[in-house]
Coordinates of C-alpha atoms and ligand atoms in Angstrom, one line a residue:
X1 CA -40.1 -91.9 -139.0
X2 CA -42.9 -90.4 -136.9
X3 CA -45.2 -88.1 -138.9
X4 CA -46.3 -85.0 -137.1
X5 CA -49.9 -83.8 -137.8
X6 CA -50.4 -80.0 -137.3
X7 CA -54.0 -78.9 -137.5
X8 CA -54.6 -75.3 -138.5
X9 CA -57.4 -73.0 -139.4
X10 CA -57.1 -72.7 -143.2
X11 CA -57.9 -68.9 -143.3
X12 CA -55.9 -68.0 -140.2
X13 CA -53.3 -70.5 -139.6
X14 CA -51.6 -70.5 -136.1
X15 CA -48.1 -68.8 -136.7
X16 CA -46.5 -71.0 -134.0
X17 CA -47.6 -74.2 -135.9
X18 CA -46.4 -72.8 -139.3
X19 CA -43.1 -72.0 -137.6
X20 CA -42.7 -75.6 -136.6
X21 CA -43.2 -76.7 -140.2
X22 CA -41.0 -73.9 -141.5
X23 CA -38.1 -75.1 -139.3
X24 CA -38.5 -78.7 -140.7
X25 CA -38.3 -77.2 -144.3
X26 CA -35.2 -75.2 -143.3
X27 CA -33.4 -78.2 -142.0
X28 CA -34.0 -80.3 -145.1
X29 CA -37.2 -82.1 -144.0
X30 CA -40.5 -82.8 -145.7
X31 CA -43.8 -81.1 -144.9
X32 CA -47.2 -81.7 -146.7
X33 CA -49.4 -78.7 -146.8
X34 CA -52.8 -77.7 -148.4
X35 CA -52.9 -75.4 -151.4
X36 CA -56.0 -74.3 -153.3
X37 CA -55.4 -77.0 -156.0
X38 CA -54.4 -80.2 -154.0
X39 CA -52.1 -81.0 -151.1
X40 CA -48.3 -80.5 -152.0
X41 CA -45.3 -82.3 -150.4
X42 CA -42.8 -79.6 -149.7
X43 CA -38.9 -79.5 -149.5
X44 CA -36.4 -76.7 -149.6
X45 CA -36.1 -76.2 -153.4
X46 CA -32.5 -74.9 -153.1
X47 CA -31.4 -78.0 -151.2
X48 CA -30.8 -80.8 -153.7
X49 CA -30.5 -83.4 -151.0
X50 CA -33.9 -82.4 -149.5
X51 CA -35.6 -82.6 -152.9
X52 CA -34.1 -86.0 -153.4
X53 CA -35.7 -87.2 -150.3
X54 CA -39.0 -85.9 -151.6
X55 CA -38.7 -88.1 -154.7
X56 CA -37.9 -91.1 -152.3
X57 CA -40.8 -90.5 -150.0
X58 CA -43.3 -90.4 -153.0
X59 CA -41.5 -93.1 -154.9
X60 CA -41.5 -90.7 -157.8
X61 CA -39.4 -91.2 -160.9
X62 CA -36.5 -88.8 -160.9
X63 CA -37.3 -87.5 -164.4
X64 CA -40.5 -85.9 -163.3
X65 CA -39.7 -82.4 -162.0
X66 CA -41.6 -80.8 -159.1
X67 CA -43.1 -77.3 -159.2
X68 CA -41.4 -74.5 -157.1
X69 CA -43.6 -72.5 -154.9
X70 CA -42.9 -68.8 -154.1
X71 CA -44.6 -66.3 -151.9
X72 CA -44.1 -63.2 -154.0
X73 CA -43.6 -62.4 -157.6
X74 CA -40.2 -60.9 -156.8
X75 CA -39.0 -64.3 -155.5
X76 CA -39.1 -65.6 -159.1
X77 CA -36.3 -63.4 -160.5
X78 CA -33.4 -65.1 -158.7
X79 CA -34.6 -68.6 -159.9
X80 CA -34.9 -67.7 -163.7
X81 CA -32.7 -66.6 -166.5
X82 CA -35.2 -64.1 -167.9
X83 CA -38.8 -62.9 -167.2
X84 CA -40.5 -62.1 -170.5
X85 CA -43.3 -59.5 -170.8
X86 CA -45.7 -62.4 -171.3
X87 CA -44.6 -64.0 -168.0
X88 CA -45.1 -60.6 -166.3
X89 CA -48.6 -60.3 -167.7
X90 CA -49.5 -63.9 -166.6
X91 CA -48.1 -63.4 -163.1
X92 CA -49.9 -60.1 -162.6
X93 CA -53.2 -61.5 -163.8
X94 CA -53.2 -65.0 -162.4
X95 CA -51.1 -65.0 -159.3
X96 CA -51.6 -65.9 -156.6
X97 CA -53.5 -68.9 -158.1
X98 CA -53.6 -72.2 -159.9
X99 CA -51.1 -71.3 -162.7
X100 CA -47.6 -72.7 -163.0
X101 CA -45.2 -70.8 -165.5
X102 CA -42.1 -72.7 -167.0
X103 CA -39.0 -70.5 -167.4
X104 CA -35.4 -71.0 -168.3
X105 CA -33.7 -71.5 -164.9
X106 CA -30.8 -69.7 -163.3
X107 CA -27.7 -71.3 -161.9
X108 CA -28.8 -71.3 -158.3
X109 CA -31.6 -74.0 -159.0
X110 CA -30.3 -77.5 -158.2
X111 CA -30.7 -80.2 -160.8
X112 CA -32.9 -82.2 -158.4
X113 CA -35.6 -79.3 -158.7
X114 CA -35.6 -79.4 -162.5
X115 CA -35.0 -83.1 -163.2
X116 CA -31.9 -82.0 -165.2
X117 CA -34.0 -79.8 -167.7
X118 CA -32.9 -76.3 -168.7
X119 CA -36.3 -75.0 -167.4
X120 CA -38.0 -74.7 -164.0
X121 CA -41.7 -74.6 -163.2
X122 CA -42.9 -71.9 -160.7
X123 CA -46.2 -71.1 -159.1
X124 CA -47.5 -68.7 -156.4
X125 CA -50.2 -70.4 -154.4
X126 CA -53.1 -68.5 -153.1
X127 CA -53.9 -70.8 -150.0
X128 CA -53.1 -68.8 -146.8
X129 CA -51.5 -71.9 -145.3
X130 CA -49.2 -72.5 -148.3
X131 CA -48.3 -68.8 -148.5
X132 CA -47.6 -68.6 -144.7
X133 CA -45.3 -71.6 -144.9
X134 CA -43.3 -70.4 -147.9
X135 CA -43.0 -66.9 -146.3
X136 CA -41.8 -68.3 -142.9
X137 CA -39.4 -70.8 -144.6
X138 CA -37.8 -67.9 -146.4
X139 CA -37.0 -70.0 -149.5
X140 CA -38.8 -71.4 -152.5
X141 CA -40.6 -74.8 -151.7
X142 CA -40.4 -77.6 -154.3
X143 CA -43.7 -79.3 -154.0
X144 CA -45.2 -82.0 -156.1
X145 CA -48.6 -83.4 -155.1
X146 CA -48.4 -85.2 -151.7
X147 CA -49.5 -88.7 -152.8
X148 CA -47.5 -91.8 -153.6
X149 CA -46.6 -91.6 -157.3
X150 CA -49.3 -93.0 -159.5
X151 CA -52.1 -92.5 -157.1
X152 CA -54.8 -89.9 -157.3
X153 CA -53.7 -86.5 -155.9
X154 CA -54.6 -85.8 -152.4
X155 CA -57.4 -83.3 -151.6
X156 CA -57.4 -83.7 -147.9
X157 CA -54.8 -84.3 -145.1
X158 CA -56.4 -87.8 -144.6
X159 CA -55.4 -88.7 -148.1
X160 CA -51.8 -87.6 -147.5
X161 CA -51.8 -89.6 -144.3
X162 CA -53.0 -92.8 -146.1
X163 CA -50.2 -92.5 -148.6
X164 CA -47.2 -91.0 -146.7
X165 CA -47.6 -91.6 -142.9
X166 CA -44.2 -92.6 -141.6
X167 CA -42.4 -91.4 -144.8
X168 CA -42.4 -87.6 -144.2
X169 CA -41.8 -85.3 -141.2
X170 CA -45.2 -83.5 -141.0
X171 CA -48.6 -82.9 -142.4
X172 CA -50.3 -79.5 -142.0
X173 CA -54.1 -80.3 -141.8
X174 CA -55.8 -77.2 -143.3
X175 CA -59.0 -78.9 -144.4
X176 CA -60.0 -79.8 -148.0
X177 CA -58.3 -78.3 -151.0
X178 CA -61.2 -76.6 -153.0
X179 CA -60.2 -76.6 -156.6
X180 CA -59.4 -80.3 -156.5
X181 CA -57.2 -80.6 -159.7
X182 CA -53.6 -79.4 -160.0
X183 CA -52.4 -76.1 -161.5
X184 CA -52.3 -75.3 -165.2
X185 CA -48.8 -75.5 -166.5
X186 CA -47.8 -73.1 -169.3
X187 CA -44.4 -73.2 -170.9
X188 CA -43.2 -69.7 -171.8
X189 CA -39.7 -70.9 -172.5
X190 CA -40.8 -71.5 -176.1
X191 CA -42.5 -69.4 -178.7
X192 CA -45.6 -69.5 -179.1
X193 CA -46.3 -70.5 -175.4
X194 CA -47.4 -74.0 -174.8
X195 CA -50.0 -75.3 -172.3
X196 CA -48.4 -78.6 -171.0
X197 CA -51.0 -79.6 -168.5
X198 CA -54.6 -78.3 -168.1
X199 CA -55.6 -77.4 -164.6
X200 CA -57.3 -75.0 -162.2
X201 CA -56.7 -71.9 -164.6
X202 CA -58.8 -72.3 -167.7
X203 CA -57.1 -72.4 -171.2
X204 CA -59.6 -69.9 -172.4
X205 CA -58.6 -67.3 -169.8
X206 CA -54.9 -67.8 -170.6
X207 CA -55.4 -67.6 -174.3
X208 CA -57.4 -64.2 -173.9
X209 CA -54.2 -62.8 -172.3
X210 CA -51.5 -64.4 -174.4
X211 CA -53.2 -64.2 -177.8
X212 CA -51.3 -67.3 -179.2
X213 CA -51.3 -70.2 -176.8
X214 CA -51.0 -73.8 -178.2
X215 CA -52.2 -77.0 -176.4
X216 CA -49.6 -79.7 -176.2
X217 CA -51.1 -82.8 -177.9
X218 CA -50.8 -84.7 -174.7
X219 CA -53.4 -82.5 -173.1
X220 CA -56.2 -84.0 -175.1
X221 CA -54.6 -87.2 -175.9
X222 CA -56.8 -90.3 -176.3
X223 CA -54.0 -92.8 -176.0
X224 CA -50.3 -93.0 -174.9
X225 CA -48.1 -90.5 -176.7
X226 CA -44.5 -91.6 -177.6
X227 CA -42.0 -90.4 -174.9
X228 CA -39.9 -88.3 -177.3
X229 CA -42.9 -86.0 -177.9
X230 CA -43.1 -85.0 -174.3
X231 CA -41.6 -81.6 -173.2
X232 CA -41.4 -82.7 -169.7
X233 CA -40.7 -86.4 -169.1
X234 CA -43.1 -86.5 -166.2
X235 CA -45.9 -86.1 -168.6
X236 CA -45.6 -89.7 -169.7
X237 CA -45.9 -91.4 -166.3
X238 CA -48.9 -93.4 -165.2
X239 CA -51.0 -91.1 -162.9
X240 CA -54.1 -90.8 -160.8
X241 CA -54.9 -94.5 -161.1
X242 CA -57.0 -96.3 -158.6
X243 CA -56.7 -100.1 -158.1
X244 CA -60.0 -100.7 -160.0
X245 CA -60.0 -100.6 -163.8
X246 CA -61.3 -97.1 -164.8
X247 CA -63.2 -96.8 -168.1
X248 CA -64.4 -93.5 -169.4
X249 CA -67.4 -93.3 -171.6
X250 CA -67.4 -90.4 -174.0
X251 CA -70.1 -89.0 -176.2
X252 CA -73.4 -87.1 -175.9
X253 CA -75.1 -87.4 -172.6
X254 CA -78.0 -89.8 -173.7
X255 CA -75.7 -92.0 -175.5
X256 CA -73.2 -92.1 -172.5
X257 CA -76.0 -93.2 -170.0
X258 CA -77.2 -95.9 -172.4
X259 CA -73.6 -97.3 -172.9
X260 CA -72.9 -97.2 -169.2
X261 CA -76.1 -99.0 -168.3
X262 CA -75.3 -101.7 -170.8
X263 CA -71.7 -102.1 -169.7
X264 CA -72.7 -102.1 -166.0
X265 CA -75.2 -105.0 -166.8
X266 CA -72.5 -107.0 -168.7
X267 CA -70.0 -106.6 -165.8
X268 CA -72.6 -107.5 -163.2
X269 CA -73.3 -110.7 -165.2
X270 CA -69.7 -111.6 -164.8
X271 CA -69.9 -111.0 -161.1
X272 CA -67.7 -107.9 -161.2
X273 CA -68.5 -105.0 -158.7
X274 CA -69.3 -102.0 -160.7
X275 CA -69.1 -98.3 -159.6
X276 CA -70.5 -95.6 -161.8
X277 CA -69.2 -92.0 -161.6
X278 CA -72.2 -90.0 -162.8
X279 CA -73.3 -86.3 -162.4
X280 CA -76.1 -84.7 -160.4
X281 CA -78.2 -84.5 -163.6
X282 CA -77.7 -88.2 -164.5
X283 CA -77.1 -90.3 -161.4
X284 CA -80.7 -91.4 -161.0
X285 CA -80.5 -93.4 -164.3
X286 CA -78.1 -96.0 -162.8
X287 CA -78.4 -99.0 -160.6
X288 CA -74.8 -100.2 -160.1
X289 CA -73.2 -101.5 -156.8
X290 CA -71.9 -98.0 -156.2
X291 CA -73.2 -94.9 -157.9
X292 CA -71.7 -91.5 -157.1
X293 CA -72.2 -88.0 -158.5
X294 CA -69.0 -86.1 -159.4
X295 CA -70.9 -82.9 -159.3
X296 CA -73.1 -80.8 -161.7
X297 CA -72.7 -80.6 -165.5
X298 CA -73.8 -76.9 -165.2
X299 CA -70.8 -76.2 -162.8
X300 CA -67.8 -78.3 -163.6
X301 CA -65.7 -76.8 -160.7
X302 CA -67.9 -79.1 -158.5
X303 CA -66.7 -82.1 -160.6
X304 CA -63.1 -81.0 -160.4
X305 CA -63.3 -80.6 -156.7
X306 CA -64.7 -84.0 -155.9
X307 CA -62.8 -86.1 -158.6
X308 CA -59.8 -87.4 -156.9
X309 CA -61.6 -87.9 -153.6
X310 CA -64.2 -90.0 -155.4
X311 CA -61.6 -92.1 -157.2
X312 CA -60.1 -92.9 -153.7
X313 CA -63.5 -93.5 -152.0
X314 CA -64.9 -95.7 -154.8
X315 CA -61.6 -97.7 -154.8
X316 CA -62.0 -98.3 -151.0
X317 CA -65.3 -99.9 -151.6
X318 CA -63.4 -102.7 -153.3
X319 CA -65.0 -102.4 -156.8
X320 CA -63.5 -104.1 -159.8
X321 CA -64.6 -101.7 -162.5
X322 CA -65.3 -97.8 -162.4
X323 CA -67.4 -96.5 -165.3
X324 CA -67.0 -92.8 -165.5
X325 CA -69.1 -90.3 -167.6
X326 CA -67.3 -87.9 -169.7
X327 CA -67.9 -84.1 -169.3
X328 CA -67.4 -81.3 -171.8
X329 CA -63.8 -80.2 -172.3
X330 CA -64.4 -76.5 -171.6
X331 CA -63.2 -74.4 -168.8
X332 CA -62.0 -76.6 -166.0
X333 CA -63.6 -79.6 -167.8
X334 CA -60.4 -79.8 -169.9
X335 CA -58.5 -80.7 -166.7
X336 CA -61.2 -83.1 -165.5
X337 CA -61.1 -85.1 -168.8
X338 CA -57.3 -85.1 -168.9
X339 CA -57.1 -86.6 -165.4
X340 CA -60.0 -89.1 -166.1
X341 CA -58.3 -90.3 -169.3
X342 CA -55.1 -90.7 -167.5
X343 CA -56.7 -92.5 -164.6
X344 CA -58.3 -94.9 -167.1
X345 CA -54.9 -95.6 -168.7
X346 CA -56.7 -94.3 -171.8
X347 CA -59.4 -97.0 -171.6
X348 CA -61.9 -94.8 -173.5
X349 CA -65.1 -96.1 -174.8
X350 CA -67.0 -94.0 -177.4
X351 CA -70.8 -94.1 -176.9
Ligands
AMP1 P1 -47.0 -82.6 -159.7 O1 -46.3 -81.8 -158.8 O2 -47.0 -84.2 -159.2 O3 -48.4 -82.1 -159.8 O4 -46.3 -82.6 -161.1 C1 -45.6 -81.5 -161.3 C2 -45.7 -81.3 -162.9 O5 -45.2 -80.1 -163.2 C3 -44.8 -82.2 -163.7 O6 -45.4 -83.5 -163.8 C4 -44.7 -81.5 -165.0 O7 -45.8 -81.7 -165.8 C5 -44.7 -80.0 -164.6 N1 -43.3 -79.5 -164.5 C6 -42.5 -79.3 -163.5 N2 -41.3 -78.8 -163.8 C7 -41.4 -78.6 -165.2 C8 -40.5 -78.2 -166.2 N3 -39.3 -77.7 -165.9 N4 -40.9 -78.2 -167.5 C9 -42.1 -78.6 -167.8 N5 -43.0 -79.1 -166.9 C10 -42.7 -79.1 -165.7
MG2 MG1 -48.7 -85.4 -158.8

């Protein structure tokens, strides 16, 4: 398959190019597109065969459901059994934006779009390209991240190209995705509501609106959780993993720096190529083969926005070991730490 690349202005996408992509979606094809979180790989969510092709292209396990993307709040109603008052509040306050809400689904949603669960996950993205594509396709778009399953999520069209060229119909190139981690997933099909995945919308902001909001134990897990504890089977799959072994060093900043220096020296001794993922405030402390800053400790959105790109870039340098600093689990830091821990396969070292 020849993958078409459509380059657009992220703020004012060319309607003719979006129309080309919308036609591909309508006839059951696959289009990667930018959102404000990461790039998504889209298919017509109401066409089970198209959604199945999406799983094949990504080599994604069939038990990991995609998120359905809509252009308007009113597009949610036909897809769900019921919209609670809490759901209305969340949609009003946080949409369009990086928040996914899990509802009981209606009969029109094919099983491919829910992985056979009785629930469906829905989000309304803010990115003008994503919004235009959904609007012009005139249907909800099922879109998991546009990477090969298990790889770090793509934040640029180039990342999508590296993973999926030849496997999908088109990529809309609308520049870099700025949040850099996926949406926050909140399950409102249970009471009290449950945060299943931390992401671009902070837990604290959601809790302020909902009152009671529980964190699924998986969110801050420091080791693999038994499968039967997962609410969504997709939670369990290996994710975000570069080829190199990632290790995350957790503790207060001074102790973390000391521990990483010690580990870097030990690995160097064994002739391993070491990369350190540091922060603006700490990077000068290290002398490894590769040292990169993820962003500032005083502005964790900078860390979120570079994290997946750095995991790919450092991996491309052919390193054997990646030693990453931990960051505080507040605001978007909760999502950053969740992704880093998963990327490390829970190889966590306490400093
Ligand atoms: P991805 O699209 O790769 O970022 O992953 C989509 C994620 O959305 C899944 O891995 C789940 O965590 C979540 N998700 C999608 N549908 C559901 C659902 N029906 N119930 C719970 N979580 C869901
Ligand atoms: Mg993904």
